[in-house]
mmCIF file of N, CA and C in Angstrom:
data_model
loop_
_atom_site.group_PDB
_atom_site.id
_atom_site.type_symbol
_atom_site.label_atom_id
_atom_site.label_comp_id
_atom_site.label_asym_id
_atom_site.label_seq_id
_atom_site.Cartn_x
_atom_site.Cartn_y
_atom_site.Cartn_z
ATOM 1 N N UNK U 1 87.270 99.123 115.305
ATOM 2 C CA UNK U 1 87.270 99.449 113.893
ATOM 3 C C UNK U 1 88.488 100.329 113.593
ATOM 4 N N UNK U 2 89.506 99.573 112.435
ATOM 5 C CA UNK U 2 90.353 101.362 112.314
ATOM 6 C C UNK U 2 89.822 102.304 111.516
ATOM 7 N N UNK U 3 91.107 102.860 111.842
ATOM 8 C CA UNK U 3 90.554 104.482 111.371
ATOM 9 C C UNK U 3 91.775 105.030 110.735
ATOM 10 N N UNK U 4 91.724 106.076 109.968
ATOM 11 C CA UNK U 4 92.909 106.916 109.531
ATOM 12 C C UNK U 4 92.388 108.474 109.631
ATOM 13 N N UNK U 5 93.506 109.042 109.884
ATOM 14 C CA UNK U 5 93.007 110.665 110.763
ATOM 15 C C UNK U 5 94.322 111.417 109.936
ATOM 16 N N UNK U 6 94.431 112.638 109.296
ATOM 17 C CA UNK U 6 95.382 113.328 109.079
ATOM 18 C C UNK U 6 94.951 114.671 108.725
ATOM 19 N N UNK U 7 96.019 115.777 109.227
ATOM 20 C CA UNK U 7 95.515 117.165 109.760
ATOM 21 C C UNK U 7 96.670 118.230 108.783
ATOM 22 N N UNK U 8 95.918 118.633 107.954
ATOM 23 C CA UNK U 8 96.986 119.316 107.142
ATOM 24 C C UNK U 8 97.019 121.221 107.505
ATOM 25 N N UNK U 9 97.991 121.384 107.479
ATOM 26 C CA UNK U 9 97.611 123.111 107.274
ATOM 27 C C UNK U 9 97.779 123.465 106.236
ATOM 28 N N UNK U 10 96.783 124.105 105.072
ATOM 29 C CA UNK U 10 96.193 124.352 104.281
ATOM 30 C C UNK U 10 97.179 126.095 103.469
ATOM 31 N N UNK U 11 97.943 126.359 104.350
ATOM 32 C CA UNK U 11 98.510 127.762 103.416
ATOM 33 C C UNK U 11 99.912 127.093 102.998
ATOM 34 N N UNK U 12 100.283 126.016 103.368
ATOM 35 C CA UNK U 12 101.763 124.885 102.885
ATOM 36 C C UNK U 12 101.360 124.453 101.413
ATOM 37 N N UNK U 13 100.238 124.619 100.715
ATOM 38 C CA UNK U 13 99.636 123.925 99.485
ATOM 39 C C UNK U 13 99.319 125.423 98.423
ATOM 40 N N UNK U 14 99.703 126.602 98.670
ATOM 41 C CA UNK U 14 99.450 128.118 98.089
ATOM 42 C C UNK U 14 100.551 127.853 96.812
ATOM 43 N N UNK U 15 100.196 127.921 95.739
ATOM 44 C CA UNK U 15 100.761 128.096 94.252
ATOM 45 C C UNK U 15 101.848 126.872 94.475
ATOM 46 N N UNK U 16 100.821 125.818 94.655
ATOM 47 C CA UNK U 16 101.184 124.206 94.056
ATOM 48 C C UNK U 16 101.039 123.763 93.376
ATOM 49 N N UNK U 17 100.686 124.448 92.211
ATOM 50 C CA UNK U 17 100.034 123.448 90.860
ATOM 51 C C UNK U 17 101.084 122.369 90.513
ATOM 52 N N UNK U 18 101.972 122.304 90.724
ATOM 53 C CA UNK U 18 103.171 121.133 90.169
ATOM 54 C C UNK U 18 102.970 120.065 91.028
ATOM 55 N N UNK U 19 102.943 120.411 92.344
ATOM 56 C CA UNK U 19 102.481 119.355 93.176
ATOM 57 C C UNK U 19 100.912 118.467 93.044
ATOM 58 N N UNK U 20 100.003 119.694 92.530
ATOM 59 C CA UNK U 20 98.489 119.637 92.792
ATOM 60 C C UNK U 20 98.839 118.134 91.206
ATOM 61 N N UNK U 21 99.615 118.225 90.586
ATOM 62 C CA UNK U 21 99.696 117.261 89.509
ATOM 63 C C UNK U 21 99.847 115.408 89.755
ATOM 64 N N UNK U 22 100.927 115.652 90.937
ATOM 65 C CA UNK U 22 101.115 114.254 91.594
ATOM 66 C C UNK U 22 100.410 114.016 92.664
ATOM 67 N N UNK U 23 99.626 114.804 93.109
ATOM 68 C CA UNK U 23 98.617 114.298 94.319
ATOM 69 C C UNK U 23 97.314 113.780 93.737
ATOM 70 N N UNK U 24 96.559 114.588 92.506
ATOM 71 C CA UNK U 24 95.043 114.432 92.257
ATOM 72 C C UNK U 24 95.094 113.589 91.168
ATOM 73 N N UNK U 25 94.004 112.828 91.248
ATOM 74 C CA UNK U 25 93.576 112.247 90.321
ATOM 75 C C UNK U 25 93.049 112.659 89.018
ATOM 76 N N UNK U 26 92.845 111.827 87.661
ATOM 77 C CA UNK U 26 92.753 112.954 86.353
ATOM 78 C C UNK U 26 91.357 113.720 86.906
ATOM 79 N N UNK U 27 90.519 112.938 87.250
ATOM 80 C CA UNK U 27 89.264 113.491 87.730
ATOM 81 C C UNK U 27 89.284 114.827 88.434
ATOM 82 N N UNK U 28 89.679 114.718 90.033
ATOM 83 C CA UNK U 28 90.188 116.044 90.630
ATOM 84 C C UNK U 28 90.700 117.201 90.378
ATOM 85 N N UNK U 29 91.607 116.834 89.337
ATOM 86 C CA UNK U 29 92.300 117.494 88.372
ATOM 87 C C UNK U 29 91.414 118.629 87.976
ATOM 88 N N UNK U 30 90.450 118.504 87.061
ATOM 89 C CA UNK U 30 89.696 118.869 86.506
ATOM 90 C C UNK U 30 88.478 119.981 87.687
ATOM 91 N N UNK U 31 88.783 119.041 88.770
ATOM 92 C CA UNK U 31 87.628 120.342 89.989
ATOM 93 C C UNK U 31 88.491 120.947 90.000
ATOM 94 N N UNK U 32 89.989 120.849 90.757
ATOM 95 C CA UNK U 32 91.355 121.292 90.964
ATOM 96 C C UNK U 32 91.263 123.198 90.656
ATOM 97 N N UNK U 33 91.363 123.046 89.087
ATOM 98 C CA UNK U 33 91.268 124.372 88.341
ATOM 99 C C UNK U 33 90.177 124.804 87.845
ATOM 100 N N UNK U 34 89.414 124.272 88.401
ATOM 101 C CA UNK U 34 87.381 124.730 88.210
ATOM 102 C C UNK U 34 87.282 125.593 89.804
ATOM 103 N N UNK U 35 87.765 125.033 91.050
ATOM 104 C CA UNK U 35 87.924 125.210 92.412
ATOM 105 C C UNK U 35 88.225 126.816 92.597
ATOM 106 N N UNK U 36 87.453 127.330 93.793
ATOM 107 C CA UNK U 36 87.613 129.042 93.693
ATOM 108 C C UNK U 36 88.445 128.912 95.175
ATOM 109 N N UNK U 37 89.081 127.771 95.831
ATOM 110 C CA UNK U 37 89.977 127.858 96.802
ATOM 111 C C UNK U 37 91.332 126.388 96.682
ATOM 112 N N UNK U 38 91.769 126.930 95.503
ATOM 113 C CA UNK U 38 92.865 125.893 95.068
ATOM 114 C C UNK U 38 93.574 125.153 95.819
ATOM 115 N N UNK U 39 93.821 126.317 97.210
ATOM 116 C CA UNK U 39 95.094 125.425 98.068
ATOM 117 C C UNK U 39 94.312 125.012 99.398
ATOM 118 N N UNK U 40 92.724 125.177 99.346
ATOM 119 C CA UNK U 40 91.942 124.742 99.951
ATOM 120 C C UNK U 40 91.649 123.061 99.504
ATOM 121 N N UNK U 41 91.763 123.095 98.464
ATOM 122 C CA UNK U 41 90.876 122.127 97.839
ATOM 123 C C UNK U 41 92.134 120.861 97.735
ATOM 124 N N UNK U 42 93.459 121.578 97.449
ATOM 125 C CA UNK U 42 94.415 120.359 97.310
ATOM 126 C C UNK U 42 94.806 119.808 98.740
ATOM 127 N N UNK U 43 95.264 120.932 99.862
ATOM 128 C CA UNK U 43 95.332 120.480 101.164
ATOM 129 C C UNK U 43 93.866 119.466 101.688
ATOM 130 N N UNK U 44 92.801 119.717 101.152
ATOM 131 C CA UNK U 44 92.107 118.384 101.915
ATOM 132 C C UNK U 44 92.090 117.145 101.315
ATOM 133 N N UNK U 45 92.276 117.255 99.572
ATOM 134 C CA UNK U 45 92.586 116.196 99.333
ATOM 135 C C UNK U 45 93.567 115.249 99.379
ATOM 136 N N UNK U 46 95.136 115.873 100.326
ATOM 137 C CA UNK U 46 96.211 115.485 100.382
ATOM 138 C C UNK U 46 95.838 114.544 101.914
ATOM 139 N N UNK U 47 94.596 115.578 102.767
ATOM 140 C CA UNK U 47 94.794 115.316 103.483
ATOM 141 C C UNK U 47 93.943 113.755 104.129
ATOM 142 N N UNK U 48 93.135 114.244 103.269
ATOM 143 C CA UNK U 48 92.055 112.682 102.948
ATOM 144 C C UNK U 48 93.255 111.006 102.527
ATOM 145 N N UNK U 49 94.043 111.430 101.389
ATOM 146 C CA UNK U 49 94.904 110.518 101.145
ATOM 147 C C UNK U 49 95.367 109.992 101.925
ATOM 148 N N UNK U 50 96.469 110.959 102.684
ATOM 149 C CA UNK U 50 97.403 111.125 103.803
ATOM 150 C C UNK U 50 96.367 109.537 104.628
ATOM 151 N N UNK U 51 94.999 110.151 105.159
ATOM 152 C CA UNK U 51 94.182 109.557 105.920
ATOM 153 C C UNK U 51 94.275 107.992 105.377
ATOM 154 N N UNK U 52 93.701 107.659 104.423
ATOM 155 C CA UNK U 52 93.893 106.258 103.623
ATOM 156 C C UNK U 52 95.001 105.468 103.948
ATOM 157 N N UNK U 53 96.148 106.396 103.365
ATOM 158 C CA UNK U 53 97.590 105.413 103.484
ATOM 159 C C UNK U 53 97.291 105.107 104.927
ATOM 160 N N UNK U 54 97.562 105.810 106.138
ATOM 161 C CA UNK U 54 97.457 105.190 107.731
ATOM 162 C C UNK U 54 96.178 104.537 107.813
ATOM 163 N N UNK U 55 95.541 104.270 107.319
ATOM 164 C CA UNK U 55 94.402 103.296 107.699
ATOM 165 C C UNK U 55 94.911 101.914 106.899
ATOM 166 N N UNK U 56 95.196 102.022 105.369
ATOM 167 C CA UNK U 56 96.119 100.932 105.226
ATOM 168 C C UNK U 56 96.948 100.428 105.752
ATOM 169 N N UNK U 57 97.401 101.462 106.849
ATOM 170 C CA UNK U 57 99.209 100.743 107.114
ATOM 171 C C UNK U 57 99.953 100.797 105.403
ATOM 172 N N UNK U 58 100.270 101.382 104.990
ATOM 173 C CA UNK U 58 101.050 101.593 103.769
ATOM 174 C C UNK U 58 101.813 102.928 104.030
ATOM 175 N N UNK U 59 102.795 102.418 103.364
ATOM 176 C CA UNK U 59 104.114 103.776 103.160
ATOM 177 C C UNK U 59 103.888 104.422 102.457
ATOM 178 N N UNK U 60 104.141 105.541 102.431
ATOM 179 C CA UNK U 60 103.374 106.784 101.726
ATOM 180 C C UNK U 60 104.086 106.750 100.410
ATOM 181 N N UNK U 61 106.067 106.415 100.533
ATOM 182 C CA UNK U 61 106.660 106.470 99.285
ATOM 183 C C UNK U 61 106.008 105.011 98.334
ATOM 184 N N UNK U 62 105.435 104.164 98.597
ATOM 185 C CA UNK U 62 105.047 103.045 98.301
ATOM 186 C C UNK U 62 103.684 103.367 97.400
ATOM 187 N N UNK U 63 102.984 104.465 97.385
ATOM 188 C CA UNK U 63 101.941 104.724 97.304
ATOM 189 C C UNK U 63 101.497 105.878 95.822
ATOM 190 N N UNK U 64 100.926 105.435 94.638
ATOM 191 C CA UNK U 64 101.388 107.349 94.100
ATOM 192 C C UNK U 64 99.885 107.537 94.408
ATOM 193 N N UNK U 65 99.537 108.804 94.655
ATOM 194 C CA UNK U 65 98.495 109.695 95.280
ATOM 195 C C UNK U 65 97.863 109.849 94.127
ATOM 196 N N UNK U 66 98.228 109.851 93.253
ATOM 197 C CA UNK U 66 96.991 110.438 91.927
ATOM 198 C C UNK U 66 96.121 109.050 91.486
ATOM 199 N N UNK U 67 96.738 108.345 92.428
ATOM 200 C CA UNK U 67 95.996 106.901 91.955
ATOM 201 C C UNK U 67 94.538 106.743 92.653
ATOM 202 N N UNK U 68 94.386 107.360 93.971
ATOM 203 C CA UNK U 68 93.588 107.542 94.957
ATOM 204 C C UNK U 68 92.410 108.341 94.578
ATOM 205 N N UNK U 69 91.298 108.085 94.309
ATOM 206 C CA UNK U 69 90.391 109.215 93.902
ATOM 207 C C UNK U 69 89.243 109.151 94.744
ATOM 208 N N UNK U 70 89.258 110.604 95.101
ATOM 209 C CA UNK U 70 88.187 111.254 96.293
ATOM 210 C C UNK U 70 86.865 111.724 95.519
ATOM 211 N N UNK U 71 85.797 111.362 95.967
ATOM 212 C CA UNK U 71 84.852 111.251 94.826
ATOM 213 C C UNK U 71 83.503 112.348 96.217
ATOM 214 N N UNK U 72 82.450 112.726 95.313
ATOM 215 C CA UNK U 72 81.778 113.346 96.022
ATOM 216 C C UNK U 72 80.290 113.050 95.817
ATOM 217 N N UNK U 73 79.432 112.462 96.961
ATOM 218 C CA UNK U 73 77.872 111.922 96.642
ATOM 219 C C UNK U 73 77.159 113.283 96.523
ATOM 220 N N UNK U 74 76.040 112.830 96.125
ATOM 221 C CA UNK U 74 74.770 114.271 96.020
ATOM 222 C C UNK U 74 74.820 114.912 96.684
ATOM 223 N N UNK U 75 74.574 114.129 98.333
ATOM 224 C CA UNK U 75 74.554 114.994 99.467
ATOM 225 C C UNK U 75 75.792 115.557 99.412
ATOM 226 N N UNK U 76 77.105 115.760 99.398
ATOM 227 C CA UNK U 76 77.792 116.749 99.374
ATOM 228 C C UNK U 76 79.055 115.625 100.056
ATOM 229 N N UNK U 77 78.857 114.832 101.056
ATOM 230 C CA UNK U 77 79.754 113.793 101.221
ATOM 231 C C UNK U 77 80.924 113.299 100.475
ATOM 232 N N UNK U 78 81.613 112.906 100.962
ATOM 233 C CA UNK U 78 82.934 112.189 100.450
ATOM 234 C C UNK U 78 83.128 110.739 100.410
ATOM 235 N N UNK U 79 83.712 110.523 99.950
ATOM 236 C CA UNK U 79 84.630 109.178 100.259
ATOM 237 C C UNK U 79 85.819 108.548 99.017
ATOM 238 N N UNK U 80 86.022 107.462 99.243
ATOM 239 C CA UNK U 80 87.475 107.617 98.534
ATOM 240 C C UNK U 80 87.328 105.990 97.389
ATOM 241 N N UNK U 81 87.962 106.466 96.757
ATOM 242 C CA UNK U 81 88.137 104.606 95.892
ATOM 243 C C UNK U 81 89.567 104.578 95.525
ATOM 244 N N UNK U 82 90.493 103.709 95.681
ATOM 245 C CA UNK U 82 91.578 103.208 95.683
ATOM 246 C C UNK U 82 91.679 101.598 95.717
ATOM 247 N N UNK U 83 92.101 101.084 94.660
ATOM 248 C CA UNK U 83 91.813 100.184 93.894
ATOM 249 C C UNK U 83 90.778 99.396 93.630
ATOM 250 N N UNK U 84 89.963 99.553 93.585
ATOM 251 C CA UNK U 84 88.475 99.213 93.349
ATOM 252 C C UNK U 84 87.768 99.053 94.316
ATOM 253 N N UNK U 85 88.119 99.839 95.525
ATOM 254 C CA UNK U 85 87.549 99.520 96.872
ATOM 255 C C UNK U 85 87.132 100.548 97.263
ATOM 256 N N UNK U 86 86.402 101.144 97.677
ATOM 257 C CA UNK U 86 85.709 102.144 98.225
ATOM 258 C C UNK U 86 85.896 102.016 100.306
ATOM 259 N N UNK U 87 86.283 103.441 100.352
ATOM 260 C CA UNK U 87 86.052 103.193 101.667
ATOM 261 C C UNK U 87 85.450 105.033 102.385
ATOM 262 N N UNK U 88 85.101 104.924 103.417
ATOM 263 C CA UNK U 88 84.148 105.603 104.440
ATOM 264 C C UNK U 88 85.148 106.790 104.354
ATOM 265 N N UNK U 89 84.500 108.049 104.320
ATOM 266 C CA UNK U 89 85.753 109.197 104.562
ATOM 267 C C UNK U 89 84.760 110.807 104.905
ATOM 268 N N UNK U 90 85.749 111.079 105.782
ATOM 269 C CA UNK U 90 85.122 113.026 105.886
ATOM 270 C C UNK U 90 86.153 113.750 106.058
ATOM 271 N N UNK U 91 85.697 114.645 105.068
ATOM 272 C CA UNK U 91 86.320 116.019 105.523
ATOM 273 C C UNK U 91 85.759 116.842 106.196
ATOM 274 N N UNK U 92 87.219 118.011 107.097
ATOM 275 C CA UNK U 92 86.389 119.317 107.699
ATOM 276 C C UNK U 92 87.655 119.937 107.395
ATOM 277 N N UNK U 93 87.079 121.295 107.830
ATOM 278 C CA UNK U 93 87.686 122.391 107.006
ATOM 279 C C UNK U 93 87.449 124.104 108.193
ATOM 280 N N UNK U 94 88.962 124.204 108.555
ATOM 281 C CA UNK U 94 88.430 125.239 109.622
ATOM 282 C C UNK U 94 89.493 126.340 109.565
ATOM 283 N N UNK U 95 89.610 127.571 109.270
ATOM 284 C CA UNK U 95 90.450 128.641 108.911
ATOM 285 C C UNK U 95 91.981 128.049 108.213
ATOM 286 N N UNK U 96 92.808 127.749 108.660
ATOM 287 C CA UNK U 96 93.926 127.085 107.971
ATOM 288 C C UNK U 96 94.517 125.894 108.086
ATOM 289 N N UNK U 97 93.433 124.980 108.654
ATOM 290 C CA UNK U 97 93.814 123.490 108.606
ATOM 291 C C UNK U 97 92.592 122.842 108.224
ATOM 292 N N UNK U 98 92.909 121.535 107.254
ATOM 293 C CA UNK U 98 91.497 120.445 107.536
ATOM 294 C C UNK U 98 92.233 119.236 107.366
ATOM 295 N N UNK U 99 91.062 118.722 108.081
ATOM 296 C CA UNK U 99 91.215 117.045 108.663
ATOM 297 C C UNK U 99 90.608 115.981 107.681
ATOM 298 N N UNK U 100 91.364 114.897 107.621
ATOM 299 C CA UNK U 100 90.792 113.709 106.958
ATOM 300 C C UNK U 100 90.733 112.686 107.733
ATOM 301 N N UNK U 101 89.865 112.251 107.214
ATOM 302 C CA UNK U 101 89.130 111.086 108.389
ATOM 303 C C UNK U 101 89.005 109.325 107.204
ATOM 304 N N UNK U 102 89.526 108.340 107.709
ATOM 305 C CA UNK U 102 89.016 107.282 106.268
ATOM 306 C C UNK U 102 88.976 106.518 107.463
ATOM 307 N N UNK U 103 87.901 105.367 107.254
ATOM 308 C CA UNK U 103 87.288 104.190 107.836
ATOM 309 C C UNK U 103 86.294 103.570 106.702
ATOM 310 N N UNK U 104 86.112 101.966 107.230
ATOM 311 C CA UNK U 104 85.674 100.958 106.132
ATOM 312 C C UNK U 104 84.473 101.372 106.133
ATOM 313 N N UNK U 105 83.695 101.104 104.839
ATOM 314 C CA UNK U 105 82.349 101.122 104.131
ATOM 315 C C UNK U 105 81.307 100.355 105.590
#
């Protein structure tokens, strides 16, 4: 089965809002500056993406990131939809790095 894996360090994303603009989706957007750990919250979602594109095999410049939206179930879970497809995803989150994880539904 593939997989996509990507490991961000999380203090590289500190007073990004310009960036936090071309990475999130309008949706995210909106947790983005609701979020009480901003450069928490954009580093995993960069890093979830990040995860997607290598599970696609797609070029990252090929790709715009705000198109990608990381969505969140009841239970607290993740996963991702990018172009009408939904696929399998986790985050973790551990002092100044977190990991994204994407694999198929």
């Amino acid at each position: 089965m593939p997989i996509g894996i990507d490991l961000t360090y999380i203090p590289r994303f500190k007073d990004k809002e310009d960036l936090a603009k071309k990475i999130l989706s309008e949706e995210e957007l909106i947790n983005y500056y609701n979020s009480l750990n901003k450069e928490e919250f954009l580093a995993s979602r960069f890093a979830l993406k990040e995860a997607l594109i290598k599970f696609l095999e797609l070029n990252i410049l090929s790709v715009n990131l705000n198109e990608i939206n990381i969505k969140k179930k009841q239970n607290g879970a993740v996963y991702v939809l990018y172009k009408g497809k939904r696929y399998s995803a986790s985050l973790s989150h551990e002092k100044d790095y977190c990991v994204g994880v994407v694999t198929n539904d």
